[in-house]
Coordinates of C-alpha atoms in Angstrom, one line a residue:
X276 CA 0.0 0.2 0.1
X277 CA 1.3 3.5 -1.1
X278 CA 2.3 6.0 1.7
X279 CA 1.3 8.6 -0.7
X280 CA -1.7 10.6 0.1
X281 CA -4.5 10.3 -2.3
X282 CA -6.1 13.8 -3.8
X283 CA -10.2 13.5 -3.3
X284 CA -10.8 12.2 -6.9
X285 CA -8.8 9.2 -6.4
X286 CA -10.7 8.8 -3.3
X287 CA -13.8 9.0 -4.5
X288 CA -12.7 6.3 -7.5
X289 CA -12.1 4.1 -4.5
X290 CA -14.8 4.2 -2.5
X291 CA -17.3 3.7 -6.6
X292 CA -15.4 0.7 -7.2
X293 CA -16.0 -1.0 -4.2
X294 CA -20.2 -0.3 -5.0
X295 CA -22.9 -2.4 -6.6
X296 CA -22.7 -1.1 -10.5
X297 CA -26.1 1.0 -9.9
X298 CA -25.4 2.3 -6.3
X299 CA -22.1 3.8 -7.6
X300 CA -24.0 5.7 -10.5
X301 CA -26.0 6.5 -7.7
X302 CA -23.6 7.9 -5.4
X303 CA -21.4 9.1 -7.2
X304 CA -23.2 12.6 -8.5
X305 CA -23.6 12.7 -4.9
X306 CA -19.9 12.6 -3.8
X307 CA -18.3 16.0 -4.9
X308 CA -14.3 16.2 -4.1
X309 CA -13.4 19.0 -2.4
X310 CA -12.9 23.0 -4.4
X311 CA -9.5 22.1 -6.9
X312 CA -7.7 25.5 -7.8
X313 CA -10.6 28.5 -6.0
X314 CA -13.8 26.5 -7.7
X315 CA -16.3 25.2 -5.7
X316 CA -18.4 22.3 -6.6
X317 CA -22.3 21.8 -6.7
X318 CA -23.5 19.2 -4.2
X319 CA -26.2 16.8 -5.6
X320 CA -29.1 17.6 -2.9
X321 CA -33.1 17.8 -3.9
X322 CA -32.8 14.4 -4.7
X323 CA -35.8 11.6 -2.7
X324 CA -34.0 9.4 -0.2
X325 CA -33.8 5.5 -1.2
X326 CA -35.8 3.6 1.6
X327 CA -33.2 1.5 3.4
X328 CA -30.5 3.6 3.1
X329 CA -29.6 5.4 6.3
X330 CA -28.0 9.0 5.0
X331 CA -27.4 12.1 7.0
X332 CA -30.4 13.4 5.5
X333 CA -32.5 10.9 7.4
X334 CA -36.4 10.1 5.8
X335 CA -39.8 11.0 6.5
X336 CA -40.2 9.1 8.8
X337 CA -37.0 10.0 11.4
X338 CA -38.4 14.4 10.6
X339 CA -41.7 12.8 12.1
X340 CA -40.8 10.9 14.9
X341 CA -36.9 11.7 15.5
X342 CA -37.1 15.1 15.2
X343 CA -40.3 16.8 15.8
X344 CA -42.8 14.2 17.9
X345 CA -39.2 12.1 19.6
X346 CA -38.2 15.0 21.9
X347 CA -42.0 15.2 23.4
X348 CA -41.1 12.9 26.9
X349 CA -44.8 12.9 28.0
X350 CA -45.8 11.2 25.4
X351 CA -44.7 7.0 24.2
X352 CA -44.1 7.1 20.8
X353 CA -44.6 4.2 18.9
X354 CA -42.9 3.2 15.4
X355 CA -44.9 0.2 14.0
X356 CA -42.5 -0.6 11.6
X357 CA -39.7 -3.5 12.1
X358 CA -36.8 -2.8 14.7
X359 CA -34.7 -1.1 13.1
X360 CA -36.3 1.9 12.1
X361 CA -37.6 1.8 16.1
X362 CA -34.0 2.0 17.1
X363 CA -32.2 4.3 14.4
X364 CA -34.6 6.8 15.8
X365 CA -34.5 6.4 19.5
X366 CA -32.7 9.0 21.1
X367 CA -29.9 8.1 22.8
X368 CA -28.1 10.6 21.1
X369 CA -30.1 14.0 21.6
X370 CA -32.6 15.3 23.7
X371 CA -31.6 13.8 26.7
X372 CA -34.6 15.6 29.6
X373 CA -35.4 14.9 33.4
X374 CA -39.0 13.9 34.2
X375 CA -41.2 17.5 34.6
X376 CA -43.4 18.2 37.1
X377 CA -45.8 15.4 36.0
X378 CA -43.2 12.8 36.6
X379 CA -44.0 11.6 33.1
X380 CA -40.4 10.6 30.6
X381 CA -40.4 8.3 28.3
X382 CA -38.0 9.2 26.2
X383 CA -35.1 6.0 27.3
X384 CA -37.8 4.3 26.4
X385 CA -37.7 2.7 22.6
X386 CA -41.2 1.9 21.9
X387 CA -41.8 -0.5 18.3
X388 CA -44.2 -3.2 17.4
X389 CA -41.2 -5.5 15.9
X390 CA -42.9 -6.3 12.4
X391 CA -41.7 -9.1 11.0
X392 CA -42.3 -10.9 7.5
X393 CA -45.1 -12.7 9.2
X394 CA -46.2 -9.4 9.6
X395 CA -45.9 -7.7 6.6
X396 CA -47.1 -10.5 5.4
X397 CA -50.8 -10.8 6.3
X398 CA -50.8 -7.2 8.0
X399 CA -49.8 -6.1 11.3
X400 CA -52.9 -3.8 12.8
X401 CA -54.0 -6.5 15.5
X402 CA -50.3 -6.5 16.3
X403 CA -50.2 -2.4 16.1
X404 CA -53.4 -2.4 18.8
X405 CA -51.5 -4.5 21.0
X406 CA -48.6 -2.5 21.3
X407 CA -50.7 0.8 22.2
X408 CA -52.7 -1.4 24.8
X409 CA -49.0 -2.8 26.4
X410 CA -47.9 0.1 26.3
X411 CA -50.9 2.0 28.0
X412 CA -51.0 -0.9 30.8
X413 CA -47.3 -0.5 31.9
X414 CA -47.0 3.2 31.8
X415 CA -50.0 5.1 31.8
X416 CA -49.3 7.8 29.4
X417 CA -51.4 10.9 28.5
X418 CA -50.9 10.2 25.0
X419 CA -49.6 8.0 22.4
X420 CA -48.5 8.4 18.9
X421 CA -48.2 5.9 16.2
X422 CA -45.8 6.0 13.7
X423 CA -45.6 4.4 10.5
X424 CA -42.4 2.9 8.0
X425 CA -41.9 2.4 5.0
X426 CA -43.2 -1.0 4.8
X427 CA -46.5 -0.2 6.8
X428 CA -47.2 2.2 3.9
X429 CA -46.5 -1.0 1.4
X430 CA -49.1 -3.0 2.8
X431 CA -52.1 -0.9 3.7
X432 CA -51.9 -1.1 7.3
X433 CA -54.7 1.2 8.6
X434 CA -52.8 3.2 11.0
X435 CA -55.8 5.5 11.8
X436 CA -58.4 3.4 12.3
X437 CA -56.4 1.8 14.8
X438 CA -55.8 4.9 16.9
X439 CA -58.8 6.0 16.7
X440 CA -60.3 2.1 18.5
X441 CA -57.7 2.5 20.7
X442 CA -58.2 5.9 21.6
X443 CA -62.2 4.9 22.2
X444 CA -61.4 1.9 24.4
X445 CA -58.9 3.5 26.7
X446 CA -59.5 7.4 27.1
X447 CA -56.9 8.8 26.1
X448 CA -55.3 10.4 23.1
X449 CA -53.9 8.4 20.8
X450 CA -53.1 9.8 16.8
X451 CA -51.1 8.4 14.2
X452 CA -48.5 10.3 12.0
X453 CA -48.5 8.5 8.3
X454 CA -44.9 9.3 8.0
X455 CA -43.4 6.6 5.8
X456 CA -39.7 7.0 4.7
X457 CA -40.5 7.3 1.0
X458 CA -43.2 10.0 1.4
X459 CA -41.3 12.9 0.6
X460 CA -37.5 14.4 -0.5
X461 CA -36.3 14.5 2.8
X462 CA -36.8 14.4 6.9
X463 CA -39.1 18.1 5.7
X464 CA -42.2 16.1 5.2
X465 CA -41.9 14.5 8.1
X466 CA -41.9 17.8 9.8
X467 CA -44.9 18.8 7.9
X468 CA -47.2 15.3 8.9
X469 CA -46.2 15.8 13.3
X470 CA -46.9 19.7 12.7
X471 CA -50.2 18.9 11.0
X472 CA -50.9 16.3 13.2
X473 CA -50.3 17.6 16.2
X474 CA -52.3 21.1 15.8
X475 CA -55.3 18.0 14.6

């Protein structure tokens, strides 16, 4: 291996060479070597995120759950989807808080329905209702917010119907956010969805 430092263009070529052809074509457009000779490179930015690929930009779900509603300490925020999505948006990295005067602080917990292939084939609405019930039984929150991930949107689980049903049963506010990761260009679509649901 050479000890000679590589320039940024060489580094880009080496990284792209390790990727599958289709991925490499897309990623090559987004990888911009530093300024050469005073030129400021233009960075590709306003394109849809690719579901399943975690980037610095995140996805609609990350914006809805991770940015807007996730930091709310007195709401149980329940991810309806695979455990990877729930863990990715778990707030271990920021927005830590002490319990307020009411003693509620659910931020240290990661609530998820942990959807598996079985749930994706046969539907996950019963599992979602059971998860809402379990969260209520264990924590007695004043509100529960549900977040859908990509598989939920693809199979058509009606999270809003489950939320209405459980709100009636439990007598607390239960509301859902249709924030599948593929719904927008970046996290900002999730910000809009969460804010609109809060206002409703």
